[in-house]
Coordinates of C-alpha atoms in Angstrom, one line a residue:
M1 CA -52.9 16.8 195.1
S2 CA -53.6 16.7 198.6
M3 CA -53.4 14.3 201.5
P4 CA -56.7 12.1 202.5
Q5 CA -58.9 13.9 204.8
V6 CA -59.0 12.2 207.9
P7 CA -60.3 13.3 211.7
P8 CA -58.0 15.9 213.2
P9 CA -55.3 14.3 215.8
P10 CA -55.2 14.6 219.0
P11 CA -53.7 18.0 221.1
L12 CA -49.7 18.3 220.1
V13 CA -48.5 17.1 223.3
T14 CA -46.2 14.0 222.2
P15 CA -45.6 12.2 218.9
L16 CA -46.7 8.8 220.6
A17 CA -49.9 9.3 221.8
A18 CA -51.7 6.1 222.7
A19 CA -54.3 5.2 219.9
P20 CA -57.9 5.5 220.6
T21 CA -59.0 1.8 221.0
E22 CA -62.3 2.9 219.3
L23 CA -60.7 3.2 216.1
P24 CA -61.7 0.3 213.5
I25 CA -59.5 -2.6 212.5
R26 CA -58.7 -2.0 208.6
Q27 CA -56.7 -4.4 206.1
I28 CA -53.8 -2.5 204.9
P29 CA -54.9 -1.5 201.4
G30 CA -52.5 -2.1 198.5
S31 CA -50.8 -5.3 196.7
Y32 CA -47.2 -6.1 196.0
G33 CA -48.6 -7.6 192.6
W34 CA -47.1 -10.6 190.8
P35 CA -43.5 -11.7 191.6
L36 CA -41.0 -9.7 189.6
V37 CA -43.7 -8.1 187.7
G38 CA -45.1 -6.0 190.8
P39 CA -41.8 -5.2 191.8
M40 CA -40.4 -4.3 188.2
S41 CA -43.7 -1.9 187.4
D42 CA -43.4 -0.1 191.0
R43 CA -39.8 0.4 190.1
L44 CA -40.3 2.1 186.7
D45 CA -42.8 4.2 188.3
Y46 CA -40.7 5.1 191.3
F47 CA -37.6 6.4 189.4
W48 CA -38.8 6.8 185.9
F49 CA -42.5 7.3 185.3
Q50 CA -43.7 9.4 188.5
K51 CA -40.9 10.1 190.6
P52 CA -40.9 9.4 194.4
E53 CA -43.2 12.0 195.7
S54 CA -45.7 11.5 193.0
F55 CA -45.2 7.7 193.3
F56 CA -46.4 7.8 197.0
R57 CA -49.0 10.5 196.5
K58 CA -50.7 8.5 193.8
R59 CA -51.1 5.6 195.6
M60 CA -52.1 7.4 198.9
E61 CA -55.1 8.9 196.7
K62 CA -55.7 5.6 195.1
Y63 CA -56.1 3.6 198.4
K64 CA -57.7 6.6 200.1
S65 CA -55.3 6.0 203.0
T66 CA -51.8 7.1 204.2
V67 CA -51.1 3.3 205.2
F68 CA -50.7 1.0 202.4
R69 CA -48.5 -1.8 200.8
T70 CA -46.0 -1.4 197.7
N71 CA -42.8 -2.1 196.6
V72 CA -39.5 0.1 196.8
P73 CA -36.4 -0.3 194.8
P74 CA -34.2 -1.7 194.5
S75 CA -35.5 -4.7 193.1
F76 CA -35.2 -7.2 190.3
P77 CA -33.2 -8.3 188.1
F78 CA -29.7 -8.5 190.2
F79 CA -30.7 -7.8 193.8
V80 CA -32.1 -11.4 194.1
N81 CA -31.6 -11.6 198.0
V82 CA -33.4 -8.1 198.5
N83 CA -37.2 -8.1 199.3
P84 CA -38.9 -5.0 197.8
N85 CA -42.0 -5.2 199.9
V86 CA -43.1 -2.3 202.4
I87 CA -45.9 -1.2 204.1
T88 CA -45.7 2.7 203.4
L89 CA -46.5 5.3 206.4
L90 CA -47.3 8.6 205.1
D91 CA -49.0 10.4 208.2
C92 CA -47.4 11.8 211.5
K93 CA -49.2 9.3 213.5
S94 CA -48.3 6.1 211.6
F95 CA -44.8 7.2 211.0
S96 CA -44.2 7.7 214.7
H97 CA -44.4 3.7 215.3
L98 CA -40.6 4.0 213.6
F99 CA -39.0 5.3 216.7
D100 CA -40.7 3.0 218.9
M101 CA -37.7 0.2 219.7
D102 CA -40.4 -2.3 221.4
L103 CA -42.3 -2.5 218.1
V104 CA -39.6 -2.3 215.6
E105 CA -35.8 -3.0 215.0
K106 CA -33.6 -1.5 213.1
K107 CA -31.1 -4.0 212.0
D108 CA -29.9 -3.8 208.5
V109 CA -32.6 -1.4 207.5
L110 CA -30.8 1.9 206.9
V111 CA -31.9 1.9 203.0
G112 CA -34.5 -0.7 203.4
D113 CA -34.1 -4.6 202.7
F114 CA -31.1 -3.5 200.6
V115 CA -27.7 -3.4 202.3
P116 CA -24.4 -2.3 200.5
S117 CA -21.6 -4.8 200.8
V118 CA -19.6 -4.6 204.2
A119 CA -16.6 -4.1 202.3
F120 CA -17.4 -0.4 201.9
T121 CA -17.2 -0.3 205.8
G122 CA -13.9 -2.2 206.4
N123 CA -15.7 -5.7 206.6
M124 CA -17.8 -4.8 209.2
R125 CA -21.4 -3.7 210.1
V126 CA -21.0 0.0 211.7
S127 CA -23.5 1.1 214.0
V128 CA -26.0 2.8 212.0
Y129 CA -26.8 -0.9 210.7
Q130 CA -27.1 -2.2 214.2
D131 CA -30.2 -2.8 216.2
T132 CA -30.5 -1.3 219.5
S133 CA -30.6 -4.9 221.1
E134 CA -26.7 -5.5 219.6
P135 CA -24.4 -4.7 222.4
Q136 CA -22.0 -3.1 219.9
H137 CA -24.5 -0.6 219.0
S138 CA -24.5 0.9 222.5
K139 CA -20.3 1.4 222.3
V140 CA -20.2 3.0 219.3
K141 CA -23.4 5.4 220.0
S142 CA -21.8 6.3 223.2
Y143 CA -18.7 6.9 221.4
I144 CA -19.9 9.1 218.5
M145 CA -22.1 11.2 221.3
D146 CA -18.9 11.5 223.2
I147 CA -17.0 13.0 220.3
L148 CA -19.7 15.2 219.5
K149 CA -19.8 16.8 223.1
R150 CA -16.2 16.8 223.5
G151 CA -15.8 18.5 220.0
S152 CA -18.6 21.2 220.6
G153 CA -16.2 23.7 222.0
K154 CA -14.2 23.9 218.9
W155 CA -17.0 23.2 216.6
A156 CA -18.5 26.9 216.0
L157 CA -14.8 28.0 215.3
E158 CA -14.2 25.3 212.9
V159 CA -17.3 26.3 210.9
V160 CA -16.9 29.8 211.0
S161 CA -13.3 30.0 210.0
N162 CA -13.9 27.5 207.2
L163 CA -16.9 29.1 206.0
D164 CA -15.1 32.4 205.6
I165 CA -12.5 30.6 203.2
M166 CA -15.6 29.5 201.2
L167 CA -17.2 32.6 201.0
D168 CA -13.9 34.6 199.9
S169 CA -13.8 32.2 196.9
I170 CA -17.4 33.1 196.1
E171 CA -16.5 36.5 196.4
A172 CA -13.7 36.4 194.0
T173 CA -15.6 34.5 191.5
L174 CA -18.4 37.2 191.4
S175 CA -16.0 39.9 191.0
K176 CA -15.4 38.6 187.5
S177 CA -18.9 36.9 187.0
S178 CA -22.5 37.4 187.4
S179 CA -22.8 33.9 189.2
A180 CA -20.6 31.6 191.2
S181 CA -21.3 27.8 191.5
Y182 CA -20.6 27.0 195.4
L183 CA -21.6 23.1 195.3
F184 CA -18.0 22.0 195.3
L185 CA -16.7 24.8 197.3
L186 CA -19.5 23.8 199.9
Q187 CA -18.3 20.1 199.9
Q188 CA -14.7 21.2 200.3
F189 CA -15.7 23.7 203.6
L190 CA -17.8 20.5 205.0
F191 CA -15.0 18.2 204.7
T192 CA -12.3 20.3 206.2
F193 CA -14.5 21.3 209.2
L194 CA -16.1 18.0 209.9
C195 CA -12.6 16.2 209.7
K196 CA -11.1 18.7 212.3
A197 CA -14.2 19.0 214.6
L198 CA -15.5 15.2 214.6
A199 CA -11.8 13.3 214.1
G200 CA -9.3 16.1 215.4
A201 CA -7.7 15.5 211.9
D202 CA -6.5 18.2 209.7
P203 CA -6.6 17.7 205.9
S204 CA -4.0 20.4 205.4
R205 CA -1.5 17.8 206.7
D206 CA -2.0 15.4 204.2
P207 CA -1.9 17.3 200.5
K208 CA -3.8 14.4 198.7
I209 CA -6.6 14.5 201.1
A210 CA -6.8 18.3 201.3
E211 CA -7.5 18.7 197.6
S212 CA -9.6 15.5 196.9
G213 CA -10.7 14.1 200.0
Y214 CA -14.3 15.6 199.6
A215 CA -14.4 13.8 196.0
M216 CA -13.3 10.6 197.5
L217 CA -16.2 10.8 200.0
N218 CA -18.5 11.7 197.3
R219 CA -17.5 8.5 195.1
W220 CA -17.5 6.3 198.5
L221 CA -21.3 7.3 198.8
A222 CA -22.6 7.2 195.4
L223 CA -21.8 3.8 194.8
Q224 CA -23.5 2.7 198.0
L225 CA -26.5 4.6 197.2
L226 CA -26.9 4.5 193.3
P227 CA -29.3 1.7 193.5
T228 CA -31.5 3.7 195.4
V229 CA -31.6 7.2 194.2
S230 CA -32.7 9.0 191.0
I231 CA -29.9 11.4 189.6
G232 CA -32.0 12.9 186.6
F233 CA -29.9 10.9 184.1
L234 CA -31.4 10.0 180.8
Q235 CA -33.8 7.2 181.0
P236 CA -33.9 4.2 180.4
L237 CA -29.8 4.4 180.5
E238 CA -30.1 5.4 184.5
E239 CA -32.5 2.2 184.7
I240 CA -30.1 -0.2 183.0
F241 CA -26.8 1.2 184.5
L242 CA -27.6 2.6 187.9
H243 CA -30.7 0.9 189.3
S244 CA -30.0 -2.5 188.1
F245 CA -27.3 -3.9 190.2
A246 CA -25.1 -3.1 193.2
Y247 CA -22.0 -1.7 192.7
P248 CA -18.7 -3.3 193.7
F249 CA -16.3 -1.9 196.5
F250 CA -13.2 -2.2 194.3
L251 CA -14.0 0.8 192.3
V252 CA -13.6 3.1 195.3
S253 CA -11.2 1.1 197.6
G254 CA -8.4 3.3 196.9
D255 CA -10.2 6.4 198.0
Y256 CA -11.5 4.5 201.2
N257 CA -8.0 3.6 202.2
N258 CA -6.7 6.6 201.6
L259 CA -9.6 8.4 204.0
Y260 CA -8.8 5.3 206.4
N261 CA -5.3 6.1 206.7
F262 CA -5.8 9.8 206.9
I263 CA -8.1 9.3 209.7
K264 CA -5.6 6.9 211.5
Q265 CA -2.8 9.0 211.2
Q266 CA -4.3 12.4 211.9
G267 CA -7.1 11.7 214.3
K268 CA -4.9 9.3 216.7
E269 CA -6.3 11.1 219.9
T270 CA -10.1 10.6 218.9
I271 CA -9.6 7.1 217.9
N272 CA -7.8 6.3 221.3
R273 CA -10.6 7.5 223.3
G274 CA -12.9 4.8 221.5
E275 CA -10.2 2.3 222.4
T276 CA -9.6 3.2 226.0
G277 CA -13.1 4.6 226.8
F278 CA -15.5 2.4 224.8
G279 CA -13.9 -0.8 224.5
L280 CA -13.6 -0.5 220.7
S281 CA -10.8 -2.0 218.5
E282 CA -8.8 0.8 216.4
E283 CA -10.5 -0.7 213.2
E284 CA -13.9 -0.3 215.1
A285 CA -13.0 3.2 215.8
I286 CA -12.0 4.4 212.6
H287 CA -14.4 2.4 210.6
N288 CA -17.3 3.8 212.5
L289 CA -16.0 7.4 212.6
L290 CA -15.4 7.4 209.1
F291 CA -19.3 6.5 208.3
V292 CA -20.3 9.1 210.7
L293 CA -18.1 11.7 209.2
G294 CA -18.9 10.6 205.5
F295 CA -22.3 9.2 205.4
N296 CA -24.1 10.9 208.2
S297 CA -22.7 14.4 208.6
F298 CA -21.1 14.9 205.0
G299 CA -23.6 13.5 203.0
G300 CA -26.4 15.0 205.0
F301 CA -25.0 18.5 205.1
T302 CA -24.5 18.2 201.3
I303 CA -28.2 17.5 200.7
F304 CA -29.6 19.8 203.5
L305 CA -27.5 23.0 203.4
P306 CA -28.2 23.9 199.3
S307 CA -32.0 23.6 200.3
L308 CA -31.6 25.8 203.1
I309 CA -29.3 28.6 201.2
E310 CA -32.0 28.6 198.6
A311 CA -34.5 29.1 201.1
I312 CA -32.6 32.2 202.4
A313 CA -31.2 33.4 199.0
N314 CA -34.5 33.4 197.3
G315 CA -36.3 34.8 200.3
S316 CA -38.2 38.1 200.1
I317 CA -36.2 41.4 201.0
S318 CA -38.3 41.8 204.1
L319 CA -37.4 37.9 205.1
Q320 CA -33.7 38.9 205.0
E321 CA -33.8 42.0 206.9
K322 CA -35.4 40.0 209.6
L323 CA -32.8 37.6 209.6
R324 CA -30.0 40.0 209.3
K325 CA -31.5 42.1 212.4
E326 CA -31.8 38.9 214.5
A327 CA -28.2 37.8 213.5
R328 CA -26.6 41.1 214.4
E329 CA -28.6 41.8 217.6
K330 CA -28.7 38.7 219.3
G331 CA -26.1 36.2 220.4
G332 CA -23.3 38.6 221.5
S333 CA -20.4 39.5 219.6
T334 CA -19.1 36.0 218.9
L335 CA -21.2 33.3 217.7
T336 CA -21.4 30.0 219.4
F337 CA -23.9 27.2 219.6
D338 CA -25.4 28.9 222.9
S339 CA -25.8 32.0 220.9
V340 CA -27.7 30.9 217.8
K341 CA -30.1 29.2 220.5
E342 CA -31.0 32.9 221.0
M343 CA -32.3 33.4 217.4
E344 CA -35.7 32.0 217.0
L345 CA -36.3 33.1 213.4
I346 CA -33.1 31.6 212.3
Q347 CA -33.6 28.5 214.0
S348 CA -37.5 28.4 212.6
I349 CA -36.3 28.6 209.3
V350 CA -33.5 25.6 209.5
Y351 CA -36.3 23.5 211.0
E352 CA -38.7 24.6 208.0
T353 CA -36.1 23.6 205.4
L354 CA -35.8 20.2 207.2
R355 CA -39.6 19.9 207.3
M356 CA -39.7 20.5 203.5
N357 CA -36.7 18.7 202.3
P358 CA -35.5 16.2 204.8
P359 CA -32.0 15.2 203.7
V360 CA -32.9 11.4 204.3
P361 CA -36.1 10.8 202.2
L362 CA -37.1 7.5 203.6
Q363 CA -37.0 5.8 206.8
Y364 CA -37.5 2.1 207.8
G365 CA -38.2 -0.4 210.5
R366 CA -38.7 -4.0 210.7
A367 CA -41.5 -5.3 213.0
R368 CA -39.9 -6.7 216.1
K369 CA -43.3 -8.4 216.7
D370 CA -46.9 -8.7 215.5
F371 CA -48.7 -5.5 216.7
Q372 CA -51.6 -3.2 215.6
L373 CA -50.2 -0.1 213.8
T374 CA -52.7 3.3 214.3
S375 CA -53.1 6.1 211.8
Y376 CA -55.8 9.0 212.5
D377 CA -58.8 6.8 211.4
A378 CA -57.9 3.3 211.7
R379 CA -55.7 0.3 213.3
F380 CA -54.0 -1.9 210.8
D381 CA -52.6 -5.7 211.8
V382 CA -48.6 -5.5 211.2
K383 CA -47.0 -9.3 211.2
K384 CA -43.6 -9.8 212.7
G385 CA -40.8 -9.2 210.2
E386 CA -42.7 -6.7 207.9
L387 CA -40.8 -3.9 206.9
L388 CA -42.3 -0.4 207.5
C389 CA -41.2 2.5 205.3
G390 CA -41.9 6.1 205.5
F391 CA -41.4 8.6 203.1
Q392 CA -40.4 11.8 205.3
K393 CA -41.4 14.4 202.5
L394 CA -45.1 13.5 202.8
V395 CA -45.1 12.8 206.6
M396 CA -43.9 16.1 207.2
R397 CA -46.6 17.9 205.0
D398 CA -49.2 16.1 207.0
P399 CA -52.3 18.5 207.1
Q400 CA -53.6 17.2 210.2
V401 CA -50.4 18.4 212.0
F402 CA -49.3 21.4 209.7
E403 CA -51.0 24.2 208.8
E404 CA -50.7 24.8 204.9
P405 CA -48.3 22.0 204.6
E406 CA -47.3 22.8 201.1
T407 CA -46.2 26.4 201.6
F408 CA -42.7 27.1 203.2
K409 CA -43.3 29.6 206.4
P410 CA -39.9 30.6 207.9
D411 CA -41.5 31.3 211.0
R412 CA -43.5 28.1 211.4
F413 CA -41.7 26.9 214.4
T414 CA -41.5 30.1 216.5
G415 CA -43.7 30.9 219.3
E416 CA -45.4 28.5 221.6
K417 CA -47.3 27.0 219.1
G418 CA -44.2 26.4 216.9
A419 CA -42.4 24.8 220.0
Q420 CA -45.3 22.3 220.1
L421 CA -44.6 21.6 216.3
L422 CA -41.2 20.1 216.9
N423 CA -42.8 17.1 218.5
Y424 CA -43.6 16.3 214.9
L425 CA -40.3 17.4 213.1
Y426 CA -39.1 13.8 212.2
W427 CA -35.9 14.4 210.0
S428 CA -33.5 12.6 212.5
N429 CA -35.3 9.3 213.1
G430 CA -37.1 10.8 216.0
P431 CA -39.0 14.1 217.0
Q432 CA -36.8 17.3 217.2
T433 CA -37.7 17.4 220.8
G434 CA -36.4 13.8 221.5
S435 CA -32.8 12.7 223.1
P436 CA -30.8 10.4 221.0
S437 CA -29.6 7.6 223.4
V438 CA -28.1 4.3 223.2
S439 CA -31.9 2.9 223.5
N440 CA -33.0 4.6 220.5
K441 CA -31.9 4.9 216.9
Q442 CA -32.1 8.7 216.9
C443 CA -29.1 10.6 215.0
A444 CA -26.4 11.4 217.6
G445 CA -25.7 14.8 216.1
K446 CA -29.4 15.9 215.6
D447 CA -28.9 19.2 217.6
V448 CA -25.5 19.8 216.5
V449 CA -26.9 19.5 212.7
T450 CA -29.7 22.0 213.6
L451 CA -27.3 24.4 215.5
T452 CA -24.5 24.4 212.9
A453 CA -27.2 25.4 210.1
A454 CA -28.3 27.9 212.4
L455 CA -24.6 29.3 212.8
I456 CA -24.1 29.2 209.2
V457 CA -27.2 31.4 208.6
A458 CA -26.3 33.9 211.4
H459 CA -22.6 34.1 210.0
L460 CA -23.9 34.8 206.6
F461 CA -26.1 37.8 207.7
R462 CA -23.5 39.4 210.0
R463 CA -21.2 39.3 207.0
Y464 CA -23.8 40.1 204.3
D465 CA -26.7 42.6 204.2
V466 CA -28.2 40.5 200.9
I467 CA -27.7 37.5 199.6
K468 CA -29.1 36.2 196.2
G469 CA -29.0 33.0 194.7
D470 CA -30.4 29.3 194.2
A471 CA -29.5 25.9 195.5
T472 CA -26.2 25.7 193.2
S473 CA -25.1 29.0 192.6
I474 CA -24.9 32.5 194.3
T475 CA -25.6 35.8 192.3
A476 CA -25.2 38.6 194.2
L477 CA -23.8 39.3 197.9
K478 CA -24.0 43.0 199.3
K479 CA -21.6 42.9 202.3
A480 CA -22.4 44.6 205.6

């Protein structure tokens, strides 16, 4: 099923190009349905009968528009304070309004109108739930950007050294079996290097954390997100038990307290910077650091990296030859963030993976005021307080921007044309060409994420000639 055909966009110069005033004003199509009945029907379609991608595609085709009204979970019966009504945005032009802080606010809209209990974050609203207009947002985002900047020197070293531990384990398994599952090994790798690079905390100093820290984060993440995601469980059991109510914090309070105390004891230098440099209390520094480490970094990489590994391990022999050649001929003898910037194809395959499978599927923003939203073919009146929702997997397949949008093209983002397309790569709550700042909500670690992923790909092809596998398992590794 294809996206509706609409007039071509203006030249690819800026993702926030001004809208032509001659575009017709159109009423936003779609309906929220009857109270309770409409949200429940949409919820069942979203999770059960259609699944998210088909849910949005079918409505886009029905309304002949990439902008329409619908409901998104969670909803009835036990989410009585959650309004599922959204205005859906499914093209690059309309979606870009979500980054304009003059038009939208980001207060408590990380996962829509639903907000997990603040008990999950130490009874405080961490920065990700704060709007740019809130004073605390500026303090915390400055703190996180400072951590990333200070840690950049050791980040690459931690990635490579801990990645080698993971790869050694995979090789050991493959020596005795035809396949090696790597998901838990990947999470252990992520947890260890992120703790060291972000918090300056070494998990090996705490045996309980070293063994189970990644599992503690998994459980903490899962209970916050279960009402909003599908896990492929047997229906209708998933609907009854996973999507009907919010889970209480006490189920993972022990896990979170263990992680909190670990960061408090082992990450003292990083925490002190939050207190002395940015005016945060110890508790504010730790809870925000834990959220960035666990939700943004660990959670995001856990979703993203298997897709990247599958793209490589399922790639053609000729693609792997090109990646191997670039990884070995460019960047010098030691891999760093600066050296992988020389590897255009490796960076492109990272970007293309983010385009096809963005780790955060939905982005939200609430109208700060009445304004006119524009798509390619029309203008729409949006009222103050209405919730806007963009499904990134379809936005990033906008045929008006990306040629053959449903096809994975490893070299899509190479050359001058590829560089222009980065204006429309929106996975980080902003364009890839944008700069995170205290005045926007773009991911503070946007560039660190893409460079880390490129570093991993480069290291894999310096260590191996051939890699075979998928998003869960490695089936063959031919050492260099």
